[in-house]
Coordinates of C-alpha atoms in Angstrom, one line a residue:
Chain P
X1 CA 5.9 178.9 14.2
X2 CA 3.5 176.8 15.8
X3 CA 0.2 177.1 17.5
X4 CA -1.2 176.6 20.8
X5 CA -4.4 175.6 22.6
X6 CA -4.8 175.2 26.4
X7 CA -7.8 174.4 28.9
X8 CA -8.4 175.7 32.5
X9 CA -11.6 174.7 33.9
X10 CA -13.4 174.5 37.2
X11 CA -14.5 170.9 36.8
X12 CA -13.3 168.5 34.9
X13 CA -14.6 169.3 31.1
X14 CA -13.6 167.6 27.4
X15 CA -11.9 169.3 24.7
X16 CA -12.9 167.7 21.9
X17 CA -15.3 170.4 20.6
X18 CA -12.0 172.6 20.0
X19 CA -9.4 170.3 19.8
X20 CA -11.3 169.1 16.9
X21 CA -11.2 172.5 15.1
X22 CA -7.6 173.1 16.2
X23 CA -6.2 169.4 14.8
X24 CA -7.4 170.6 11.4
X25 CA -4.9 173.8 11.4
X26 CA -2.8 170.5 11.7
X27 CA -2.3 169.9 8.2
X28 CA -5.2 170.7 6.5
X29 CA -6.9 174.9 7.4
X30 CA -2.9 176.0 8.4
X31 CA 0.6 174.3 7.3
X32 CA 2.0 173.1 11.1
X33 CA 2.4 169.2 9.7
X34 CA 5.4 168.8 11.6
X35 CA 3.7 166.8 14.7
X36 CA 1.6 167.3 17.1
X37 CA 0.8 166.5 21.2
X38 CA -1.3 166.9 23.9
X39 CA -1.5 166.2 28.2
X40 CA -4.6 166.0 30.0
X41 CA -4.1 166.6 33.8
X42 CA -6.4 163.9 35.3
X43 CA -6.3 164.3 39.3
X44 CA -2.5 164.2 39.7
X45 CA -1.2 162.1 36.7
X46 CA -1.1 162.7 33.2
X47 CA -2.4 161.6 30.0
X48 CA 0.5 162.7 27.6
X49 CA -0.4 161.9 23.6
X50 CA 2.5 163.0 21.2
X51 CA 2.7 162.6 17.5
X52 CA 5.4 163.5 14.4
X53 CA 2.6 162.9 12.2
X54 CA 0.8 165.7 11.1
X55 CA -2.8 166.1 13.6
X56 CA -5.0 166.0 10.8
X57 CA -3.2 162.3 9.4
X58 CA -3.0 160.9 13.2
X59 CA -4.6 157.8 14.8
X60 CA -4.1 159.2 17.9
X61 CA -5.6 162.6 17.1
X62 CA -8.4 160.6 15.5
X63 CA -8.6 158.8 19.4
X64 CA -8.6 162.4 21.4
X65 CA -11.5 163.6 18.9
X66 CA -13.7 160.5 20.0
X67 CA -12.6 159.9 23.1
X68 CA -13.9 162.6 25.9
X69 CA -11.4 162.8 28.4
X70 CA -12.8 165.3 31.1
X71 CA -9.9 167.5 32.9
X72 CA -9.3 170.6 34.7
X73 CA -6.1 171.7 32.8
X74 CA -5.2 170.7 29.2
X75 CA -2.0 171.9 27.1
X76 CA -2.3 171.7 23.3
X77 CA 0.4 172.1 20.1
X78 CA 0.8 171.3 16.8
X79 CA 4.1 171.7 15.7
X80 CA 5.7 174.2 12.2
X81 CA 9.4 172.6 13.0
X82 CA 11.3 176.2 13.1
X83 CA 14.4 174.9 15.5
X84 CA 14.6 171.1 15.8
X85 CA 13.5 168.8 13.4
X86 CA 10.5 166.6 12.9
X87 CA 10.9 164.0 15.8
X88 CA 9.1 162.5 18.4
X89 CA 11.4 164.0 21.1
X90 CA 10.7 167.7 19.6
X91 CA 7.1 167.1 19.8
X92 CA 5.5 169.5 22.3
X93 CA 3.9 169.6 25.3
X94 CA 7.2 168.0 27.2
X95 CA 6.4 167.1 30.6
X96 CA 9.0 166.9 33.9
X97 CA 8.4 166.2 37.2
X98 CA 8.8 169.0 40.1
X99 CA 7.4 169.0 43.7
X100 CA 6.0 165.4 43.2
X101 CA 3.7 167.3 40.4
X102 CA 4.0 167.2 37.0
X103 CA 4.2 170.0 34.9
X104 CA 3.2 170.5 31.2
X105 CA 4.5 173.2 28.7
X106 CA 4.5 174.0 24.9
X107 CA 5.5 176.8 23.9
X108 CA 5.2 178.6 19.8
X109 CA 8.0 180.7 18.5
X110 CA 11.7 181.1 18.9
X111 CA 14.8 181.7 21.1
X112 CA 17.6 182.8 19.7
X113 CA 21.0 182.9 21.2
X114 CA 19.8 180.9 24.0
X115 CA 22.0 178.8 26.1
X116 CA 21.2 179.3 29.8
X117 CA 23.1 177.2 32.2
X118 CA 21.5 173.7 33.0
X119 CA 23.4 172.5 35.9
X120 CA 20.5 171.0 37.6
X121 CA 18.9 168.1 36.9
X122 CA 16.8 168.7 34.4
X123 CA 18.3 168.4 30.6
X124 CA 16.4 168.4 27.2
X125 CA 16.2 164.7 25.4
X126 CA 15.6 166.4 22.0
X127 CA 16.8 169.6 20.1
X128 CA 14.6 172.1 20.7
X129 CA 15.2 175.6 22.3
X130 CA 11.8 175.6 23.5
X131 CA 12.7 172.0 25.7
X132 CA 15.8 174.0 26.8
X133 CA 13.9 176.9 28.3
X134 CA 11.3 174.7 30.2
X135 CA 14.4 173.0 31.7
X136 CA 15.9 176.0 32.6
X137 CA 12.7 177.8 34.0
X138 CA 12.2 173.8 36.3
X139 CA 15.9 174.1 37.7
X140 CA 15.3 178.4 38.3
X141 CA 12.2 177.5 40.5
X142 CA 13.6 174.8 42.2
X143 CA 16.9 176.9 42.8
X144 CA 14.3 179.5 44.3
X145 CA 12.4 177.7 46.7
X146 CA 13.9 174.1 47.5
X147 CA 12.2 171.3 48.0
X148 CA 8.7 173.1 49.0
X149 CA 6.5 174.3 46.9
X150 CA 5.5 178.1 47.2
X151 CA 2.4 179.4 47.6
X152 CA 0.3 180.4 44.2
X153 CA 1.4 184.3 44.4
X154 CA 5.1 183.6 44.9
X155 CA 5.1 181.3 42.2
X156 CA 3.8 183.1 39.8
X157 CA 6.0 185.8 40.0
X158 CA 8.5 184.2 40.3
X159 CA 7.4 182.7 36.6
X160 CA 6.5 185.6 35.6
X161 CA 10.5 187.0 36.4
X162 CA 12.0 184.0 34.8
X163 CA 9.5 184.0 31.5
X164 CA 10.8 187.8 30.9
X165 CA 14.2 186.8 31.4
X166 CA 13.8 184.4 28.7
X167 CA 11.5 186.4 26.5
X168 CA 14.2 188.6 25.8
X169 CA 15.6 185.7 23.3
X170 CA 13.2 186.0 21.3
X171 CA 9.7 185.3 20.9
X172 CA 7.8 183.4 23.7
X173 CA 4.3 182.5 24.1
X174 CA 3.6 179.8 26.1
X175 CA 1.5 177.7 28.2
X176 CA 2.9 175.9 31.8
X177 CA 0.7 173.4 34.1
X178 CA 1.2 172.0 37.0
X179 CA -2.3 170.8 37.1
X180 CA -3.5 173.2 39.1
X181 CA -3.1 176.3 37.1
X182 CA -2.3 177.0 33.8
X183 CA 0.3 179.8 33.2
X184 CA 0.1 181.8 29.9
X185 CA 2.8 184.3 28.4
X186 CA 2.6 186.2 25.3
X187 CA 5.3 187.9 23.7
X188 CA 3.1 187.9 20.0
X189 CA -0.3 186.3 19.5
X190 CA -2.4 184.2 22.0
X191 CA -6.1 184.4 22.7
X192 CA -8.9 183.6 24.9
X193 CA -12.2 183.2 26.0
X194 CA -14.3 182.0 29.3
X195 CA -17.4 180.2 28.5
X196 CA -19.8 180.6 31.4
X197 CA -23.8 180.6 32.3
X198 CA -25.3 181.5 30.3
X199 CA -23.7 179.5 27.8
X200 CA -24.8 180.0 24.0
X201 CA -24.2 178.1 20.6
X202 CA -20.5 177.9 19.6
X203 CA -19.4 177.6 16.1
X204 CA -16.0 176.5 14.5
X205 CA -14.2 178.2 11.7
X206 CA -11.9 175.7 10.7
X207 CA -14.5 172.7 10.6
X208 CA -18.2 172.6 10.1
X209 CA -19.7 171.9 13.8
X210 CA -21.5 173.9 15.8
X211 CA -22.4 173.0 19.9
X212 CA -24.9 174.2 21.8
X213 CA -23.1 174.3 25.7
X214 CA -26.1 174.7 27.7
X215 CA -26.7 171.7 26.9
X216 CA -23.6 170.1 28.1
X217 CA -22.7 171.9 31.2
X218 CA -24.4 172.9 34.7
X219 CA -24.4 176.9 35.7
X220 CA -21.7 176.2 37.6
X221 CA -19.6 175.2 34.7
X222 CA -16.5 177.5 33.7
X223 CA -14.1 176.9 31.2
X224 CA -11.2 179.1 30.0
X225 CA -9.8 178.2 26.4
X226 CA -6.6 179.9 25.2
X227 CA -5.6 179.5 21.7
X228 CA -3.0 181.5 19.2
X229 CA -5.9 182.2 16.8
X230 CA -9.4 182.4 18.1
X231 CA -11.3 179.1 17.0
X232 CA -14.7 180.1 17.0
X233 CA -16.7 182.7 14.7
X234 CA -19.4 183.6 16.9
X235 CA -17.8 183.8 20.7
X236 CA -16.2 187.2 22.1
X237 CA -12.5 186.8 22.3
X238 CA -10.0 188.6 24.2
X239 CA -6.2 189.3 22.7
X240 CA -3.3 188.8 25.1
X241 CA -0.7 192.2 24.8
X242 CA 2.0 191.6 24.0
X243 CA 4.4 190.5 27.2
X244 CA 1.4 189.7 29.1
X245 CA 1.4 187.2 32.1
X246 CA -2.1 185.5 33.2
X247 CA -2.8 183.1 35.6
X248 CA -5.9 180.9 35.2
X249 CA -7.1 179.0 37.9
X250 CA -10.9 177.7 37.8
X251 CA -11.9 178.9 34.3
X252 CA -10.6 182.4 35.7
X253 CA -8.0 184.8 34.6
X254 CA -6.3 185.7 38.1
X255 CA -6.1 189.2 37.6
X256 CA -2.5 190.9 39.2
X257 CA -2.8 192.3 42.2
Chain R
X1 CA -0.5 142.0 41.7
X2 CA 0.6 142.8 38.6
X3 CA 1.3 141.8 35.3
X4 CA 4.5 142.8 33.2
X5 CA 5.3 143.1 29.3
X6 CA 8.3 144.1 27.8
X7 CA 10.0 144.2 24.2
X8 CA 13.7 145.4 23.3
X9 CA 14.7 144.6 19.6
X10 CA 17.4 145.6 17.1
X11 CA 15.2 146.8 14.2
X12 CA 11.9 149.3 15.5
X13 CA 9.3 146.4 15.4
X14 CA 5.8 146.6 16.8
X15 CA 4.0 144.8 19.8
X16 CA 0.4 144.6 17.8
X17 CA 0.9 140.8 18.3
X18 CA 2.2 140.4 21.8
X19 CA -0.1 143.0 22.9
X20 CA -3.6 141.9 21.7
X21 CA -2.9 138.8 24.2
X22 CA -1.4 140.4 26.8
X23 CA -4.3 143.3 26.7
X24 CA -7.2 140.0 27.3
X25 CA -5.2 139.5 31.0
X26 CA -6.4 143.3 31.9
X27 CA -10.0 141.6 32.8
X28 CA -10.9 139.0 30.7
X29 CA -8.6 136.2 31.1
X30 CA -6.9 137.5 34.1
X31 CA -8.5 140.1 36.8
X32 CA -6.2 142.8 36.5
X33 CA -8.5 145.7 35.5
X34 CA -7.1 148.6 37.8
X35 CA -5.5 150.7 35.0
X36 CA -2.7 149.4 32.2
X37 CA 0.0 151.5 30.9
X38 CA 2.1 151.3 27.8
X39 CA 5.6 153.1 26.8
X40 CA 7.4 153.1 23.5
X41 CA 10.0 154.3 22.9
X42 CA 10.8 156.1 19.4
X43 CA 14.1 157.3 18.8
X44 CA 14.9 159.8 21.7
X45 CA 11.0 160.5 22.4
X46 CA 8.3 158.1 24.3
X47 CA 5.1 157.6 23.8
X48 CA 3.6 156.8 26.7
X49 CA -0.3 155.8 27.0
X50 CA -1.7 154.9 30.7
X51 CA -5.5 154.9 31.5
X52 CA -7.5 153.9 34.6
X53 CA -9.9 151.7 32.9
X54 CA -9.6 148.1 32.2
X55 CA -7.1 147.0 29.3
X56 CA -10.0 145.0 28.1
X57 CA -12.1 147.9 27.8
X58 CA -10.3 150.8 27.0
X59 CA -10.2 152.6 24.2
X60 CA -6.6 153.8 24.1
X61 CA -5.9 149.7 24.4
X62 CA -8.1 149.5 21.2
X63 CA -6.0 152.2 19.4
X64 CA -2.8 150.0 20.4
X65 CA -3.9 147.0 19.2
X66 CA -4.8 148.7 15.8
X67 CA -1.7 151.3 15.5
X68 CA 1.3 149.5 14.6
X69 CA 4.3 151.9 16.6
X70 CA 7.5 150.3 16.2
X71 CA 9.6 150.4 18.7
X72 CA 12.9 149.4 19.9
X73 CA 11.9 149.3 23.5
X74 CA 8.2 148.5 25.0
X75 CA 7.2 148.4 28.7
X76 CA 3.5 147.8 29.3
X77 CA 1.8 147.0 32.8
X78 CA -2.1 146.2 33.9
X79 CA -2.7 146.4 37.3
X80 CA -4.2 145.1 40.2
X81 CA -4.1 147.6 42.9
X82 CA -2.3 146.3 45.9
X83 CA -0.8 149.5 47.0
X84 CA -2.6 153.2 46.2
X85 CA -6.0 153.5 44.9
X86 CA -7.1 153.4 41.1
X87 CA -5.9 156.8 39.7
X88 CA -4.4 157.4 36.5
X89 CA -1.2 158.6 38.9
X90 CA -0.8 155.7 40.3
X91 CA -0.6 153.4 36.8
X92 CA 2.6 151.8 35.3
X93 CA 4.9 152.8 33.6
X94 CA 6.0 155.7 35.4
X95 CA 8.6 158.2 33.2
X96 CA 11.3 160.7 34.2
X97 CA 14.1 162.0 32.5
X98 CA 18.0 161.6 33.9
X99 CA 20.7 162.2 32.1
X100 CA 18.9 163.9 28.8
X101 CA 17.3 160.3 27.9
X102 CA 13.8 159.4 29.1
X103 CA 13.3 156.2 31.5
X104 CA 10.8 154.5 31.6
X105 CA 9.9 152.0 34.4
X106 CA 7.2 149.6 35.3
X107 CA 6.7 147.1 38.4
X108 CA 5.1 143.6 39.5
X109 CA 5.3 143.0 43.3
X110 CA 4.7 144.5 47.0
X111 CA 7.2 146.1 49.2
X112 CA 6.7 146.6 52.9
X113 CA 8.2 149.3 55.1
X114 CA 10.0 150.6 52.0
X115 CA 10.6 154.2 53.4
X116 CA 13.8 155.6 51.1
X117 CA 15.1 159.0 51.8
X118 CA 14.2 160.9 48.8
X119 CA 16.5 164.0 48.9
X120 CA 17.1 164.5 45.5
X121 CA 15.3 165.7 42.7
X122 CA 12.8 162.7 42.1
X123 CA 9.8 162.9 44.0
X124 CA 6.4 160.4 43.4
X125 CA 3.4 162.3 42.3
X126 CA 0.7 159.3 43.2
X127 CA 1.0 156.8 46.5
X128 CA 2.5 153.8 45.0
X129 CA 5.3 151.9 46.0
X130 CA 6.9 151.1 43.2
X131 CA 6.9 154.8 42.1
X132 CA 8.7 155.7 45.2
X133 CA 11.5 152.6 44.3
X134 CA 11.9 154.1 40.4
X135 CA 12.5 157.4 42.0
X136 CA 14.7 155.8 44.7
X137 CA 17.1 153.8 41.4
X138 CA 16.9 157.3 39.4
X139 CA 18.1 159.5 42.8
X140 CA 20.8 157.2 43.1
X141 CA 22.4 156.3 39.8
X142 CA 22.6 159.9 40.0
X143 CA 24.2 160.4 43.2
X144 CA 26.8 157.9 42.0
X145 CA 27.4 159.0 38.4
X146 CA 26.8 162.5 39.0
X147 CA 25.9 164.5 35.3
X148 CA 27.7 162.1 32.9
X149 CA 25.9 158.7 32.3
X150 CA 28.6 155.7 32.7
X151 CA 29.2 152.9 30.3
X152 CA 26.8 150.4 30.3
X153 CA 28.9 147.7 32.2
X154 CA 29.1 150.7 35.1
X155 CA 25.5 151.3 35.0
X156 CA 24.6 147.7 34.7
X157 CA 26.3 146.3 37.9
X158 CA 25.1 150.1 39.5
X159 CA 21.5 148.7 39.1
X160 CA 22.0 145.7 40.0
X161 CA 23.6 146.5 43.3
X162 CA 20.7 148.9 44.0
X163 CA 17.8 146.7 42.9
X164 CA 18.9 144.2 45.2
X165 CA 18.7 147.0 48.2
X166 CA 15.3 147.4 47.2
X167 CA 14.2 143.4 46.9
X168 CA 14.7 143.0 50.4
X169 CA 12.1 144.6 50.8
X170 CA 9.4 141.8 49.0
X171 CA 8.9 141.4 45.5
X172 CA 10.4 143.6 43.3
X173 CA 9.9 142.0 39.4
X174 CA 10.5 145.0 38.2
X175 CA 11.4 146.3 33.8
X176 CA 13.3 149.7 33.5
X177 CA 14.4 151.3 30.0
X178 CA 16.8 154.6 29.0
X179 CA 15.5 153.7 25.2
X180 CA 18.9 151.8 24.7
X181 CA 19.0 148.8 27.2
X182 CA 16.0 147.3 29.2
X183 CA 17.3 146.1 32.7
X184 CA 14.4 143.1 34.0
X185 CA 14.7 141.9 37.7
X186 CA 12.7 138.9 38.6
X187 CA 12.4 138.4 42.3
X188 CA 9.1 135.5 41.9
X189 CA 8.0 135.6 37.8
X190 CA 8.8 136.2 34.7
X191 CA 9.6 134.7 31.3
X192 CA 11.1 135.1 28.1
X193 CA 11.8 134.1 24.1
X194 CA 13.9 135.4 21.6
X195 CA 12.3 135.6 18.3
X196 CA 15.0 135.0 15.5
X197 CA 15.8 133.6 11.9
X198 CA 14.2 131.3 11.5
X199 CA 11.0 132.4 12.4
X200 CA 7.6 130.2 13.3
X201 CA 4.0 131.0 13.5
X202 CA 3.0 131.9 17.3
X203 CA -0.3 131.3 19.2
X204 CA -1.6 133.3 21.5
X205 CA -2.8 131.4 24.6
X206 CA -5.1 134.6 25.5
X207 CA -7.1 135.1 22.6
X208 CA -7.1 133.2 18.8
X209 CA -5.0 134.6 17.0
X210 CA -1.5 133.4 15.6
X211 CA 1.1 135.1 13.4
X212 CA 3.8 133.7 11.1
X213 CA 6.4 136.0 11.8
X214 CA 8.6 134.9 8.9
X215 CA 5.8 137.0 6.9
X216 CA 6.9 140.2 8.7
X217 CA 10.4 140.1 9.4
X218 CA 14.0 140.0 7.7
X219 CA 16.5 137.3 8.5
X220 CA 18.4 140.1 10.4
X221 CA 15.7 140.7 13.0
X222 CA 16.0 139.9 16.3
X223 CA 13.1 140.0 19.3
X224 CA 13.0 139.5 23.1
X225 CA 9.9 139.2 24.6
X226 CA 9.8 139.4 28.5
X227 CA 6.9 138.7 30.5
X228 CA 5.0 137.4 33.5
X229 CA 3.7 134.5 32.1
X230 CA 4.4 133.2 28.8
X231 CA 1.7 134.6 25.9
X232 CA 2.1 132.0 23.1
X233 CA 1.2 128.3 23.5
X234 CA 3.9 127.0 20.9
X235 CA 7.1 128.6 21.5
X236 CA 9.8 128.3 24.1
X237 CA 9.7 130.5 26.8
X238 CA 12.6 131.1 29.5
X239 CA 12.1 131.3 33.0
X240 CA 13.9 133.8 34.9
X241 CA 15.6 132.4 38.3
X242 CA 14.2 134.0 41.4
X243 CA 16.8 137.6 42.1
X244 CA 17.7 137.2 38.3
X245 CA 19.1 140.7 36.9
X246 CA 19.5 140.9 33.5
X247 CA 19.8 143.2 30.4
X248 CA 18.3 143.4 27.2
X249 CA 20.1 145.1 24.3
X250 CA 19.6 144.6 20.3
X251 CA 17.1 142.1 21.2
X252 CA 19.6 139.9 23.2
X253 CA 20.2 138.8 26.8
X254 CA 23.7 140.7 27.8
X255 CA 25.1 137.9 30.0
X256 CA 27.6 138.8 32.9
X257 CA 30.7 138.5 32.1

């Protein structure tokens, strides 16, 4: 299995305070050594960092912790090789173009007895199932609604329709971007938590740091983080149920109407 | 305009070297400091850096120049915006997938009233023209070829035929990459050397630095180096003739037969 972190904020916002405790499960506080990645939406493009090093070993992990990079939507993964093995092509988040947008996913768990038909044009480059399903939900909502994209409603149920259909598989928790909003599905174990005025003093379980976000933020500020396993000791998170679908868009779970 | 790098090899080998001089033209021997990009591609996978900032002054640059990726096939870019503003969308190389392999595609040059009908599946996400061409080549190889990707020969003359559509249009010095061959099209600049057995010690012309490459490589190794203007002071660099098409495979010019 593998774990998952993913940002959805209403202005642009770094990650490094929990990336950095989330690299160490990398490796070093958990056993997923089997790679790692990560894509910042930045305006419309992408920052896209992938690694088959384990986080806690990589230069490039070692970059993202120094290096603030401020985005709305960030997609997270660090990688216990279950289907696949231990190449840069199975590293999640994989990325595709749909709508002239890109989209990000990773996904943690696993599919079995899953071979949808890909007869559109997206097809995985490596060997993982969880590659496969992002291809397959691409081509589903491209076979629904053309060459336009739909409005936020009608796409996410239609995600939410095609993420059950693949659910049934096997086990599914996920995250999807298309820089806009981040899409979440549990079938096991995800978490999360808005940080919001006022903000307090955060502390990490896996590493030794502690920040103080009223200092770094304006009252407007509002940042969702999603994770597998809650990252802090001292913040209020909320479990996902099982087979849950959220929506967040601005820091904000968008509740179902 | 632009500036170009590229690198296809028959052993993984990295582009530390190259690099560092070609990094200097990003704003401080050259003015080309509206964003850089980088691709490598690693096995199946890519890694694939872009950043708004000057090469010169970026860190991700600085990570490149320190982390030694080898690589069978490299296409790096640094920009001087002539078309679409400076966004991270808008910076070379651009990636999609076709044909379950990842390609990766980069271009020097201006064209005017370049209005393709894009009616397939490859739409640009920033407001470049050359993103609009890659998704124009990709759209049509497959139209042509359909699902299965052709021989090489097929897809060689394929590309050819279609670059030239798109010249016409100005200048189109353009490097594209499926991680096996890399295709070069020089409408007004661009150079190259093979590095082979036996091997010399380089200069860079950008910056002070020179390595002796017989200290790093096998007798078995073989290098090609392509871009805009030559990076090393003593070796002997090929200049491409103006609507030149070539390929790059194992490190050596595929000549037309």
């Amino acid at each position: 299995m593998c774990q998952l972190l993913g940002m959805n904020c209403n202005v642009p916002t770094d990650i490094v305070f929990s990336f950095t405790g989330f690299a160490m499960r990398g490796g070093r506080t958990d056993t997923h050594h089997d790679g790692w990645g990560i894509a910042f939406f930045e305006g419309a493009g992408v920052r896209h960092f992938v690694d088959h090093q384990a986080a806690v070993e990589s230069p490039v992990a070692e970059l993202i912790k120094r290096y603030p990079i401020k985005s709305k939507n960030v997609i997270a993964h660090i990688r216990k090789a279950t289907q696949g093995h231990v190449a840069l092509e199975n590293c999640h988040p994989f990325v595709r173009e749909l709508w002239g947008r890109y989209w990000v996913f990773a996904h943690n768990g696993d599919l079995k007895e899953f071979a949808p038909t890909l007869n559109g044009p997206y097809r995985p480059v490596g060997s993982t199932d969880s590659e496969k399903a992002f291809c397959f939900l691409l081509q589903e909502l491209r076979n629904r609604f053309g060459d336009t994209p739909p409005a936020l409603s009608l796409l996410r149920a239609a995600l939410k329709e095609l993420v059950a259909a693949v659910a049934v598989h096997g086990t599914f928790n996920l995250m999807l971007s298309d820089g806009s909003a981040l899409f979440v599905h549990c079938s096991t174990k995800l978490h999360y938590v808005v940080r919001q005025h006022p903000f307090v003093t955060a502390s990490l379980s896996d590493e030794d740091v502690s920040v103080d976000f009223s200092q770094v933020t304006t009252p407007e500020d509002r940042v969702a983080i999603i994770v597998t396993e809650p990252l802090t000791t001292n913040e209020k998170w909320t479990a996902f149920a099982p087979g849950e679908f959220n929506v967040f868009v601005d820091g904000m779970s968008i509740q179902e109407r």
